Short mmCIF file of C-alpha atoms in Angstrom, two decimals:
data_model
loop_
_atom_site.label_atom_id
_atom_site.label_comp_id
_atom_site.label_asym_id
_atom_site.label_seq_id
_atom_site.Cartn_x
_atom_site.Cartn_y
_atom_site.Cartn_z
CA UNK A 1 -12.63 4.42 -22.14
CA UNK A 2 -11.24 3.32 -18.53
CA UNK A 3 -8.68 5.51 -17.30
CA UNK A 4 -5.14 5.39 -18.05
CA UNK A 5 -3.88 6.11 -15.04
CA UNK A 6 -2.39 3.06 -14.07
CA UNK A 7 -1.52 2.11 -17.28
CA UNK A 8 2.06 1.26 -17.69
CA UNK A 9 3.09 -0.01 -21.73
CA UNK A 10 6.88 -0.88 -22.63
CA UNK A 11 7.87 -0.27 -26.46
CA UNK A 12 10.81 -1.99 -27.81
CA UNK A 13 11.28 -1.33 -31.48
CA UNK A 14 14.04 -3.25 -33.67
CA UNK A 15 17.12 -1.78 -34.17
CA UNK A 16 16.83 0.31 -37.55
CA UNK A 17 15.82 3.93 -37.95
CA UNK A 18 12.89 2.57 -40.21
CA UNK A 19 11.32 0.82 -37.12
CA UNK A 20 12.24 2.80 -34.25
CA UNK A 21 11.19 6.37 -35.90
CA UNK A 22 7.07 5.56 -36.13
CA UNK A 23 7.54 3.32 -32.88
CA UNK A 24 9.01 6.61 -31.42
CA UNK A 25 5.69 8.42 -32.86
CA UNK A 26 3.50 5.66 -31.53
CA UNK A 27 5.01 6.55 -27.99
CA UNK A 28 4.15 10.29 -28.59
CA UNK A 29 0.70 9.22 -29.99
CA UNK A 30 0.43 7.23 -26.25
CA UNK A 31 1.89 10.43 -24.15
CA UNK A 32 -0.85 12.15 -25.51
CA UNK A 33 -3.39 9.75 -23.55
CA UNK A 34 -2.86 11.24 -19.82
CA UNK A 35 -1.93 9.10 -16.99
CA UNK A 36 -0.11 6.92 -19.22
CA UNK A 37 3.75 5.96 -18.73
CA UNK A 38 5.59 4.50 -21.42
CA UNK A 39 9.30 2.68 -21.11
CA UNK A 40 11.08 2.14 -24.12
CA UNK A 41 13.75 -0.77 -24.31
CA UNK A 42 16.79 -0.25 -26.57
CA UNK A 43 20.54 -0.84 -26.53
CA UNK A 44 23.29 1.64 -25.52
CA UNK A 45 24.32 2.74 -29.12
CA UNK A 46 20.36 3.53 -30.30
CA UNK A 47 19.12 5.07 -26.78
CA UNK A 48 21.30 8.72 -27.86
CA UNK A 49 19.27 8.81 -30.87
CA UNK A 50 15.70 7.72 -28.78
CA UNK A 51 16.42 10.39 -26.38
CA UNK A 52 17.50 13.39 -28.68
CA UNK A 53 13.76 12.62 -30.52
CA UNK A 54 11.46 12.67 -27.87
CA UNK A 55 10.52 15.77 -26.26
CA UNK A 56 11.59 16.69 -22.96
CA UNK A 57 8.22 17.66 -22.57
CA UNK A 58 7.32 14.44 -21.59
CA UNK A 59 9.11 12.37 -19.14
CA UNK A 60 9.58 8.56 -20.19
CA UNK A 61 11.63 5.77 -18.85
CA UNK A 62 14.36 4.36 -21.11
CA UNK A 63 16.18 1.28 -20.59
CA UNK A 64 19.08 0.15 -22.53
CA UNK A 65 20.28 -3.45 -22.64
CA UNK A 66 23.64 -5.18 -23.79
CA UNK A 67 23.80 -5.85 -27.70
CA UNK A 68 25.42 -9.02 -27.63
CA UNK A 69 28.97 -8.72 -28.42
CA UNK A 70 31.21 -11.25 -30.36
CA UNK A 71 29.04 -12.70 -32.70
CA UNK A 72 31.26 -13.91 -35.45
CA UNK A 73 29.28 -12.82 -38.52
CA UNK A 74 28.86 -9.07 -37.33
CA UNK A 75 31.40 -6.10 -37.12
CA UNK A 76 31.93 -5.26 -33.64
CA UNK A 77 29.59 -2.23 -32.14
CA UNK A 78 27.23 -2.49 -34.93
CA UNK A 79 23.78 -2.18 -33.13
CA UNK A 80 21.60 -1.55 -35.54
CA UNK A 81 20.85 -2.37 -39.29
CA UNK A 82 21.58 1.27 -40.77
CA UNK A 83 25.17 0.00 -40.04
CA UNK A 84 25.68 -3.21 -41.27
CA UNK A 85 28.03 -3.47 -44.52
CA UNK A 86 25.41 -5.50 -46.10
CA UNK A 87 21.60 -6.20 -45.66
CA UNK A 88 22.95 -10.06 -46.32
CA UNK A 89 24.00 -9.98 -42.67
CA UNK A 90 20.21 -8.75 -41.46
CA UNK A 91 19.35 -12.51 -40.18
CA UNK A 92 22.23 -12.89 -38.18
CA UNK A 93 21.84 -9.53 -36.49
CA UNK A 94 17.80 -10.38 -35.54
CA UNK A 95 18.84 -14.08 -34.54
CA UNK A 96 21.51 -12.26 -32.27
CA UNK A 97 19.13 -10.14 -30.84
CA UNK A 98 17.60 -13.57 -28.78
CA UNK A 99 20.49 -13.26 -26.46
CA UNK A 100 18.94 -10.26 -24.67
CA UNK A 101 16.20 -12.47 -24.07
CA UNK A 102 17.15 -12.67 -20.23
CA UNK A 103 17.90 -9.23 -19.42
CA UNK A 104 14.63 -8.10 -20.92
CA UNK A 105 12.69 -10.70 -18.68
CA UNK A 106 14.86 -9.64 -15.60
CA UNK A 107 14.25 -5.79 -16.52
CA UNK A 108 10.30 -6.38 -17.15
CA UNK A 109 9.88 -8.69 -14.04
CA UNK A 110 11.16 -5.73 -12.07
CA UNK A 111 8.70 -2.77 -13.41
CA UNK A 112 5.91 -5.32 -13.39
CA UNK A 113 6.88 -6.12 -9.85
CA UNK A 114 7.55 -2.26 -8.79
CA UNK A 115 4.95 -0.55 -11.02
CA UNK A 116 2.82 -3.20 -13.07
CA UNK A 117 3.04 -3.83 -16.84
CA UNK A 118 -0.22 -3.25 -19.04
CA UNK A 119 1.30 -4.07 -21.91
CA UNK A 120 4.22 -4.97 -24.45
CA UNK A 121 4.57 -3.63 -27.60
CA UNK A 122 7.48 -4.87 -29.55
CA UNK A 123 8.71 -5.34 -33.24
CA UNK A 124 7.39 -8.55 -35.02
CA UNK A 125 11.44 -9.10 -35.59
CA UNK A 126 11.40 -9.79 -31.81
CA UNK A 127 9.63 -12.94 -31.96
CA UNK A 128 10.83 -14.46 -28.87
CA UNK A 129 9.84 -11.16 -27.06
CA UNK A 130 6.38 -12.99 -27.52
CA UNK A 131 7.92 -15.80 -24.93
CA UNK A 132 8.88 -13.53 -22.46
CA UNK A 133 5.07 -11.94 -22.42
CA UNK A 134 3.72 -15.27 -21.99
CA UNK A 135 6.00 -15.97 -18.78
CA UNK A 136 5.32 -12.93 -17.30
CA UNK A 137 1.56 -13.08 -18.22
CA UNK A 138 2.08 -9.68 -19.85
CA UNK A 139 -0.49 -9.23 -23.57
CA UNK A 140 2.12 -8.28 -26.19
CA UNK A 141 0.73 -6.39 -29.45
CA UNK A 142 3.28 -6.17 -32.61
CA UNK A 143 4.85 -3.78 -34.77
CA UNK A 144 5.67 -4.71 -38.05
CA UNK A 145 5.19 -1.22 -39.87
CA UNK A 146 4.19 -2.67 -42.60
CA UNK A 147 0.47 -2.10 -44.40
CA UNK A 148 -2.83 -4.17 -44.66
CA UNK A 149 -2.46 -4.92 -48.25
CA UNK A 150 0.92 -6.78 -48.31
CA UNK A 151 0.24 -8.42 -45.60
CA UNK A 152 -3.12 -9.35 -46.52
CA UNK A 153 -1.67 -10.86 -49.76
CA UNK A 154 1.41 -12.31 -48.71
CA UNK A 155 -0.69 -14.27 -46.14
CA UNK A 156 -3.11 -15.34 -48.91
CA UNK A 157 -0.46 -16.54 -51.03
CA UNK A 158 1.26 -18.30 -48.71
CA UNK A 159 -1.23 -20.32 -48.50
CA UNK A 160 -2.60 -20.72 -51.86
CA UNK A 161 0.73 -20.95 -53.91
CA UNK A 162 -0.70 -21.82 -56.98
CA UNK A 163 1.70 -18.68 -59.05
CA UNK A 164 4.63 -20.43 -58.15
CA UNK A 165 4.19 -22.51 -61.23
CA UNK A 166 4.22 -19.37 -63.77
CA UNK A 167 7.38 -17.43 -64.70
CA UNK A 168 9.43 -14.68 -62.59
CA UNK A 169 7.47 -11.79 -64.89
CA UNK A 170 4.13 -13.74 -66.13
CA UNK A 171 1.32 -11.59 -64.90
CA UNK A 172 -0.96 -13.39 -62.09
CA UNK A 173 -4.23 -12.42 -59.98
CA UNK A 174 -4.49 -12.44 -56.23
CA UNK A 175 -7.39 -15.37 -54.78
CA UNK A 176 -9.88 -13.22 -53.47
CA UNK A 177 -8.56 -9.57 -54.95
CA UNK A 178 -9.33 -10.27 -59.06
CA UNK A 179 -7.57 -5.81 -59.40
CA UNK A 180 -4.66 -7.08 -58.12
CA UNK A 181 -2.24 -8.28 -60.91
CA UNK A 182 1.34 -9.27 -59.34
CA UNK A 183 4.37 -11.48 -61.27
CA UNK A 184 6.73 -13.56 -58.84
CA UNK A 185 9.26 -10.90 -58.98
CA UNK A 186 6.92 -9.22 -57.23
CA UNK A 187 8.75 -11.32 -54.52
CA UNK A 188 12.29 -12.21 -52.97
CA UNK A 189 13.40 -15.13 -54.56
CA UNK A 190 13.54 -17.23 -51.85
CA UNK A 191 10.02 -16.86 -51.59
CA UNK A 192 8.84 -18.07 -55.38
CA UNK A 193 10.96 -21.44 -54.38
CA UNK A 194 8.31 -24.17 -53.99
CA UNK A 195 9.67 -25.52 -51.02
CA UNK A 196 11.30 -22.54 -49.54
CA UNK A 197 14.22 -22.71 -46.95
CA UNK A 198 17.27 -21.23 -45.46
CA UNK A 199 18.24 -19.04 -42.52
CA UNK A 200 15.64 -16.25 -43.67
CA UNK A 201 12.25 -18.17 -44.07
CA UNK A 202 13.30 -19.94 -40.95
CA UNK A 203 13.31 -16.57 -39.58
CA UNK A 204 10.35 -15.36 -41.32
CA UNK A 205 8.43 -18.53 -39.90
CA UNK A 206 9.49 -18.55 -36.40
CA UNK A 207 8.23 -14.60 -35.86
CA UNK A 208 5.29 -15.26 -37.94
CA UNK A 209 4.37 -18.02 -35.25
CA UNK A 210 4.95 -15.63 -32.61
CA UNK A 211 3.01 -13.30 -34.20
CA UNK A 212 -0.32 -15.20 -34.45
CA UNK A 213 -0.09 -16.33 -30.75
CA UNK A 214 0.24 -11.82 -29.54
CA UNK A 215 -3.14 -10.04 -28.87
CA UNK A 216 -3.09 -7.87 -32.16
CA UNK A 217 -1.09 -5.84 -34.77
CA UNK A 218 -0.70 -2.33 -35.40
CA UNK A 219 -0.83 -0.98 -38.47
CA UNK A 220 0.81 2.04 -39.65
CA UNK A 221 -1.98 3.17 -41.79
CA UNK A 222 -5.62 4.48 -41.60
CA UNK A 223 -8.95 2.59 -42.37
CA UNK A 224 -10.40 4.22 -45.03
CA UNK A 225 -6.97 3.74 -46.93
CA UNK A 226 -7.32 0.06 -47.64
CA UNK A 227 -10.55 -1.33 -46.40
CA UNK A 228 -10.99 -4.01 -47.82
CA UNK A 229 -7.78 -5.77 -47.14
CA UNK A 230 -8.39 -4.83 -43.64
CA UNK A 231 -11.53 -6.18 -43.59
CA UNK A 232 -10.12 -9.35 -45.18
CA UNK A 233 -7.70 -9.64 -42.61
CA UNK A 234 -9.54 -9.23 -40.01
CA UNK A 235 -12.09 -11.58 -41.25
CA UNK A 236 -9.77 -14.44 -41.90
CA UNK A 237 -6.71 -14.23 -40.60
CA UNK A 238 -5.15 -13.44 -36.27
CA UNK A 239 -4.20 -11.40 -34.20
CA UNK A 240 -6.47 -8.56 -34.99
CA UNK A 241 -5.16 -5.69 -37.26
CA UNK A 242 -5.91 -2.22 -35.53
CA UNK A 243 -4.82 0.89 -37.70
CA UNK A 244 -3.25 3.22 -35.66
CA UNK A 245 -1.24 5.75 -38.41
CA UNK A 246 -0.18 7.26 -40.40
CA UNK A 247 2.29 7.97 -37.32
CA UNK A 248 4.33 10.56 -39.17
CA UNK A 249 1.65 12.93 -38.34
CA UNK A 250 2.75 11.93 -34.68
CA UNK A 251 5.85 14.06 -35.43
CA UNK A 252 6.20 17.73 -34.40
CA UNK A 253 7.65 20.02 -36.72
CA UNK A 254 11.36 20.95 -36.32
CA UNK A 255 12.47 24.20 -35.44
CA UNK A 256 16.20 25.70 -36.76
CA UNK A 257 17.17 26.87 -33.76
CA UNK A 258 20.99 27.67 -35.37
CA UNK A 259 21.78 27.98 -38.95
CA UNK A 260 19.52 25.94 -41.27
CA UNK A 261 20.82 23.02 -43.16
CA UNK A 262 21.98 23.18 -46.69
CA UNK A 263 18.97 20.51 -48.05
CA UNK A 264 16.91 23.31 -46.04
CA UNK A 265 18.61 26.68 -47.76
CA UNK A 266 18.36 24.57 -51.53
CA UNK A 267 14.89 24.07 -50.85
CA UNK A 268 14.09 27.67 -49.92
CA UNK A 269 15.94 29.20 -52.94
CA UNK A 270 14.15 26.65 -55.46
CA UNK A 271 10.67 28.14 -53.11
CA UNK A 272 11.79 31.63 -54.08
CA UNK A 273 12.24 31.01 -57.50
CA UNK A 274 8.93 29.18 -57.62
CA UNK A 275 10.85 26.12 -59.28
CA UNK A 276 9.64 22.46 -58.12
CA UNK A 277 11.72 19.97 -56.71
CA UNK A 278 11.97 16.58 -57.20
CA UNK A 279 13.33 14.82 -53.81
CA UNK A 280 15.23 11.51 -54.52
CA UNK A 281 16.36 9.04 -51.72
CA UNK A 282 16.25 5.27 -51.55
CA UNK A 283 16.20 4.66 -47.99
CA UNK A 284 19.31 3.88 -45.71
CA UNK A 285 19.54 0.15 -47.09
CA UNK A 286 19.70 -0.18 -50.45
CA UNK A 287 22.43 -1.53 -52.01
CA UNK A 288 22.66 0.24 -55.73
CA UNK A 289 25.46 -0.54 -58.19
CA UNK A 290 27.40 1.78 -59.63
CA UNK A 291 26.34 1.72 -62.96
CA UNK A 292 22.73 1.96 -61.74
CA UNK A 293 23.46 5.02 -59.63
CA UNK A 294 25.44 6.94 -62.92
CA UNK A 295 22.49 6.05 -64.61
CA UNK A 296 20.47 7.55 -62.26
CA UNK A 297 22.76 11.05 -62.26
CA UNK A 298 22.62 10.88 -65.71
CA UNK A 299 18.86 10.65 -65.71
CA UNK A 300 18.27 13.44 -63.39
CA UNK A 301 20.43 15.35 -65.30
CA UNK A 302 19.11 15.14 -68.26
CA UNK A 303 15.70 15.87 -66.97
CA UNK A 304 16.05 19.50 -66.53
CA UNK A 305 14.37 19.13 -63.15
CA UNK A 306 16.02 20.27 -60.10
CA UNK A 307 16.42 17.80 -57.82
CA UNK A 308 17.97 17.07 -53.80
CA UNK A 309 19.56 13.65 -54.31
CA UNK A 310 20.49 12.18 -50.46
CA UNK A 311 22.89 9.06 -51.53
CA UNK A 312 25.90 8.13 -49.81
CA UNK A 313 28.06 7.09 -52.78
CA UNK A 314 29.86 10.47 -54.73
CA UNK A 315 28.60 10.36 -58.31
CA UNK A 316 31.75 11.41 -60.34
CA UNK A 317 31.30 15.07 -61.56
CA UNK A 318 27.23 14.97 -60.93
CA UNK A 319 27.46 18.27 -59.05
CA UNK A 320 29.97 20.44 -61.08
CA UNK A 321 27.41 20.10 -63.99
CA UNK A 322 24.22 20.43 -61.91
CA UNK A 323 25.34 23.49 -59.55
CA UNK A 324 21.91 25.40 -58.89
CA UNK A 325 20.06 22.60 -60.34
CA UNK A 326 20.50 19.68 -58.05
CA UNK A 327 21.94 19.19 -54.78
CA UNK A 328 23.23 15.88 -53.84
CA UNK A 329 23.51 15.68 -50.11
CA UNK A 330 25.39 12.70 -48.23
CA UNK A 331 24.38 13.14 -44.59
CA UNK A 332 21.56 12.39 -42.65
CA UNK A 333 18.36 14.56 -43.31
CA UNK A 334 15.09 15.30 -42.24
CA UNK A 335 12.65 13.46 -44.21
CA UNK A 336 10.00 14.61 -43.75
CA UNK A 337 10.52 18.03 -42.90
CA UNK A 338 11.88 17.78 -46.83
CA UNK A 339 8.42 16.57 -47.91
CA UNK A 340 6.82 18.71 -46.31
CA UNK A 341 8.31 21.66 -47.82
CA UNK A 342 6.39 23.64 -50.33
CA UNK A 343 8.92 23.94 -53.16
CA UNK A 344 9.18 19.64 -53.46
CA UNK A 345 6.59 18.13 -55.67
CA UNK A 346 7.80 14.96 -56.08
CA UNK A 347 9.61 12.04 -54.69
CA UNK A 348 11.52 9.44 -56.24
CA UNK A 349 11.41 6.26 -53.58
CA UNK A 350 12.37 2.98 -53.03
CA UNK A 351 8.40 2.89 -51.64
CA UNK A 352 9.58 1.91 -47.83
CA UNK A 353 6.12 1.97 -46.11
CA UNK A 354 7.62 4.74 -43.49
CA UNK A 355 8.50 6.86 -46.60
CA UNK A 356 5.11 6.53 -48.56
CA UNK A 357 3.11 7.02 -45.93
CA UNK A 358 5.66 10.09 -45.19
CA UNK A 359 4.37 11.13 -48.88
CA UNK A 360 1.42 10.99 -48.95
CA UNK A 361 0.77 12.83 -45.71
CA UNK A 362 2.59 16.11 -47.05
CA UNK A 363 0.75 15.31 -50.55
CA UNK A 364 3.64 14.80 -52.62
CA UNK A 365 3.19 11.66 -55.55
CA UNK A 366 5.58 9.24 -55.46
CA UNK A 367 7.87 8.12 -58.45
CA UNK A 368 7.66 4.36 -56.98
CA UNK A 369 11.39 2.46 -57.44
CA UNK A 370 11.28 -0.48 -54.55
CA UNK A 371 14.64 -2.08 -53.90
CA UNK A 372 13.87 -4.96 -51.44
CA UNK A 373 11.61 -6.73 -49.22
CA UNK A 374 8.01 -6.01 -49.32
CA UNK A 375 8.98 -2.39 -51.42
CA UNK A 376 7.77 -3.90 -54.35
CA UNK A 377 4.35 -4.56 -53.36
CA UNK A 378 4.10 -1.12 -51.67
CA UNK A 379 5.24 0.19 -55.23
CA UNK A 380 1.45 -1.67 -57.06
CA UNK A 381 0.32 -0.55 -53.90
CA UNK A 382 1.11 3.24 -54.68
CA UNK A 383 0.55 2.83 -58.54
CA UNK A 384 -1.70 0.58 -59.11
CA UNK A 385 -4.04 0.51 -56.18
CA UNK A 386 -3.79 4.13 -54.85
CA UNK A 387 -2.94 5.53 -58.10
CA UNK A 388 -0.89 8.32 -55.85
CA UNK A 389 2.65 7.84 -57.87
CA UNK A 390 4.18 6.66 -61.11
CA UNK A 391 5.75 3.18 -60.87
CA UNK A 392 9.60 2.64 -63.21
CA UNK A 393 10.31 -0.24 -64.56
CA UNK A 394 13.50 -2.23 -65.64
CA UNK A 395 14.80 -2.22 -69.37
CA UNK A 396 13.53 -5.38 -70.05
CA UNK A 397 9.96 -4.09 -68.59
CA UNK A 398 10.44 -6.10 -65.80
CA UNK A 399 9.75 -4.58 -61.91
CA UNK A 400 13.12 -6.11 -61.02
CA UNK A 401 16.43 -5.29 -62.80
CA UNK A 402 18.72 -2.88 -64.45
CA UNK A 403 16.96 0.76 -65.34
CA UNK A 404 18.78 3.05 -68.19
CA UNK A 405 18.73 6.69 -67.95
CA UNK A 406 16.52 7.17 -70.42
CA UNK A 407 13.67 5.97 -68.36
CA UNK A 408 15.05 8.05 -65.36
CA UNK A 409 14.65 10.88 -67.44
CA UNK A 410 11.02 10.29 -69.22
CA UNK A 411 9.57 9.26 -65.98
CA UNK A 412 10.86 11.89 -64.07
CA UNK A 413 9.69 14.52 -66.01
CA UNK A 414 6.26 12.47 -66.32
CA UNK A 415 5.40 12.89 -62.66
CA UNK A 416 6.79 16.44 -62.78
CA UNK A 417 5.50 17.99 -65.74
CA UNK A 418 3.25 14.93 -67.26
CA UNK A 419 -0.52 14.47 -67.28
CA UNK A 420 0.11 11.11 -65.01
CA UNK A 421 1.80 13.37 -62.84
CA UNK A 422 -0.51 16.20 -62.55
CA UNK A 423 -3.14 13.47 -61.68
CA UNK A 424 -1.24 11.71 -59.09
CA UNK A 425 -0.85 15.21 -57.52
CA UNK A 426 -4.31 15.62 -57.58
CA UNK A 427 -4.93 11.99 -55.79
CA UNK A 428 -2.57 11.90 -52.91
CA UNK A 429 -3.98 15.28 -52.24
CA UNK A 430 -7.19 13.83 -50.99
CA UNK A 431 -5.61 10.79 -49.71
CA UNK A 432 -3.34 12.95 -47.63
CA UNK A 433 -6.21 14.60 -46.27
CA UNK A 434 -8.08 11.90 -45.20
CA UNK A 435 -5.03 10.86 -43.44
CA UNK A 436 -4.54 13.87 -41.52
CA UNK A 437 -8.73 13.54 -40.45
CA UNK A 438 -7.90 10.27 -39.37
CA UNK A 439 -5.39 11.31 -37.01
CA UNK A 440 -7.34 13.89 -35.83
CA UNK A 441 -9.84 12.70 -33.76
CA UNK A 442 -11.01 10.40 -36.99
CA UNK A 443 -10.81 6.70 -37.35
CA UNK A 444 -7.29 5.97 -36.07
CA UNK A 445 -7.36 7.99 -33.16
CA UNK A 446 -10.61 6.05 -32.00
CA UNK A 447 -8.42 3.00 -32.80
CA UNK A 448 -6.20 3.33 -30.91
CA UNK A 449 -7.91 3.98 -27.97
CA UNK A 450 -9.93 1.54 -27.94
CA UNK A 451 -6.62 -1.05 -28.71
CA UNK A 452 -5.59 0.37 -25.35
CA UNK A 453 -8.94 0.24 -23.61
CA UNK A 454 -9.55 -3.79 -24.39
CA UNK A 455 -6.05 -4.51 -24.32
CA UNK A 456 -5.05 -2.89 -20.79
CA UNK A 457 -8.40 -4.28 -19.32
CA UNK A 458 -7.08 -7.62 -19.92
CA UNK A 459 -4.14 -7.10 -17.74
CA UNK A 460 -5.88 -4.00 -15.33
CA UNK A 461 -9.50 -5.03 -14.99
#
């Protein structure tokens, strides 16, 4: 590879935890490459956060721009997503987001004036960040954080939208992937409409075209996890699709240097008494009813497994008659220092890609609930494809809707004690080490290197 030592690459992930954490891991991943400086772009409320998870170790240039203030469908000071009262709000806080626009041009004129700009990386929310590279003649390479196989299939039937016809739970194959067996709930529902529209596929179109015009993708995943919808991707579809990840592993391992947390003090007792530990969390954005979520209590509770529950509603009286048991926690938490700890064997999840690929890097099986978005599709992904978790399903045997405690409790003690379970554990053992050997000098360390090596050489022959 050329040397890096006038390299120069600005990251600017969205504003959500879920997209800045593995951007922040990318920029450790790039530290690692000597000679290379990295500035990250954020805004004034996200860059304490930024700066408290990079190491001081390594010195990097942060620059934090005005989040436009006064627009009349979001609360005052809310910068990023964890923070909005409702995910309904989520287009009007990325269309928002195009009114820094011209302080990030004035900002990246100036370092690629003073010391040169190799590259942009940015969030495939930030379409118009795609604009702003063009001016400047800078290459820009997205983030999306999402896998090869949704967006290999997404892409495919987006253009060959022949399932729309069927019903929301009628079972349909993919063109071109004959194991892959999806239902339109599957979906959004804006996105089963024949002729979808609204603020959200406008927004969905306009950084898709923004997207196919940048000089590649990265991919938080590993090659020999889903080759063939790489391959397909990369085959028929642009930019170019370079796996870079599982960027968890890019994250050092936290050291208590006061009093541990609670979540951390639970978990070592449950060690000690060599009980396992089922870890439940949905992500910071899922809105849950509260019926579902006293079904869920009563679920776990009736399970007989212990459990650490991180949910920010109180479940009326869940902890009086689970003391020792469970914990419910309400705060933040480390992730995945909690997955990686011995004494958890499980994880309930709303399948965010960030918290399966968190899974199945510490080798814990996944008891696959998606709420939203692409989740679903990461959920056949993890069940169906990978076979590395169980998959619940509504009442009605649907994979959207209302789920009764009953099945809470059956499949929770399935992927704990079950034979489903025990061979789940066995299969996101070996997946989890093949991601670690890609990491490690494997396939997606080479990757990435090489991303940087063609894509720098463009802009620093």
């Amino acid at each position: 590879m050329s040397s890096n030592s006038s390299l120069h690459i600005v990251i600017f992930p969205f504003m959500s935890k879920g997209h800045i954490i593995p951007m922040l891991n990318l920029t450790r991943l790039l530290l690692l490459r000597h000679g290379i400086t990295v500035t990250i772009f954020t805004t004034r409320a996200n860059s304490p956060f930024i700066r408290q998870s990079l190491s001081v170790q390594h010195p990097i240039n942060i620059v934090e721009l005005e989040f436009p203030a006064d627009i009349p469908e979001l609360p005052p000071g809310v910068e990023s997503t964890d923070r909005l009262p409702s995910m309904s709000l989520f287009v009007p806080f990325a269309n928002a987001t195009k009114l820094m626009q011209s302080d990030f041009e004035r900002v990246l004129e100036n370092l690629s004036e003073s010391s040169g700009v190799s590259c942009i990386i940015s969030d495939g929310f930030f379409g118009w960040t795609q604009q702003s590279a063009e001016k400047l003649g800078i290459p820009r390479l997205v983030f999306y954080g999402m896998n090869n196989y949704v967006m290999t299939i997404c892409r495919v039937l987006a253009l060959d939208r022949s399932h729309l016809k069927l019903g929301p739970d009628e079972s349909f194959t993919v063109p071109g992937f004959p194991s892959v067996k999806l239902t339109k709930n599957d979906f959004d529902p804006e996105f089963n409409e024949p002729e979808p529209k609204g603020p959200h596929i406008e927004f969905v179109m306009e950084v898709a075209i923004a997207t196919s015009k940048s000089q590649g993708l990265l991919v938080n995943s590993f090659s020999e996890l889903e080759p063939a919808y790489l391959d397909y991707w990369n085959r028929e579809f642009c930019p170019k699709a370079w796996c870079v990840g599982p960027l968890c592993l890019a994250e050092p391992p936290k050291v208590h240097r006061d009093q541990k947390p609670e979540w951390i003090k639970f978990l070592d007792l449950k060690s000690a008494e060599d009980r396992s530990v089922l870890y439940v969390a949905f992500g910071s954005q899922a809105e849950i009813s509260e019926e579902q979520l006293r079904e869920i209590a009563v679920g776990l509770e009736r399970s007989e497994v212990c459990f650490l529950w991180v949910v920010r509603s109180k479940v009326e009286g869940l902890e009086e008659r689970v003391e020792g048991r469970g914990l419910v926690v309400r705060e933040w938490v480390d992730q995945v220092e909690i997955l990686r700890h011995e004494s958890v064997k499980g994880f309930m999840s709303h399948c965010g890609w960030n918290s399966t690929m968190e899974s199945i890097c510490a080798s814990v099986p996944i008891l696959a609930w998606p709420m939203m978005a692409e989740q679903p599709l990461n959920a056949r992904m993890v069940a169906d494809e990978l076979g590395v978790g169980l998959r619940i399903v509504a009442n009605n045997g649907s994979v959207r809707g209302f789920v009764g405690s009953e099945i809470v409790e059956k499949m929770v003690r399935e992927l704990m004690e079950g034979e489903e379970g025990k061979e789940a554990r066995k299969k996101v053992k070996d997946i989890g080490e093949a991601a670690t050997e890609a990491m490690e000098g494997g396939s997606s360390w080479r990757t990435l290197d090489q991303l940087i090596d063609e894509t720098c050489r463009k802009k620093n022959p």
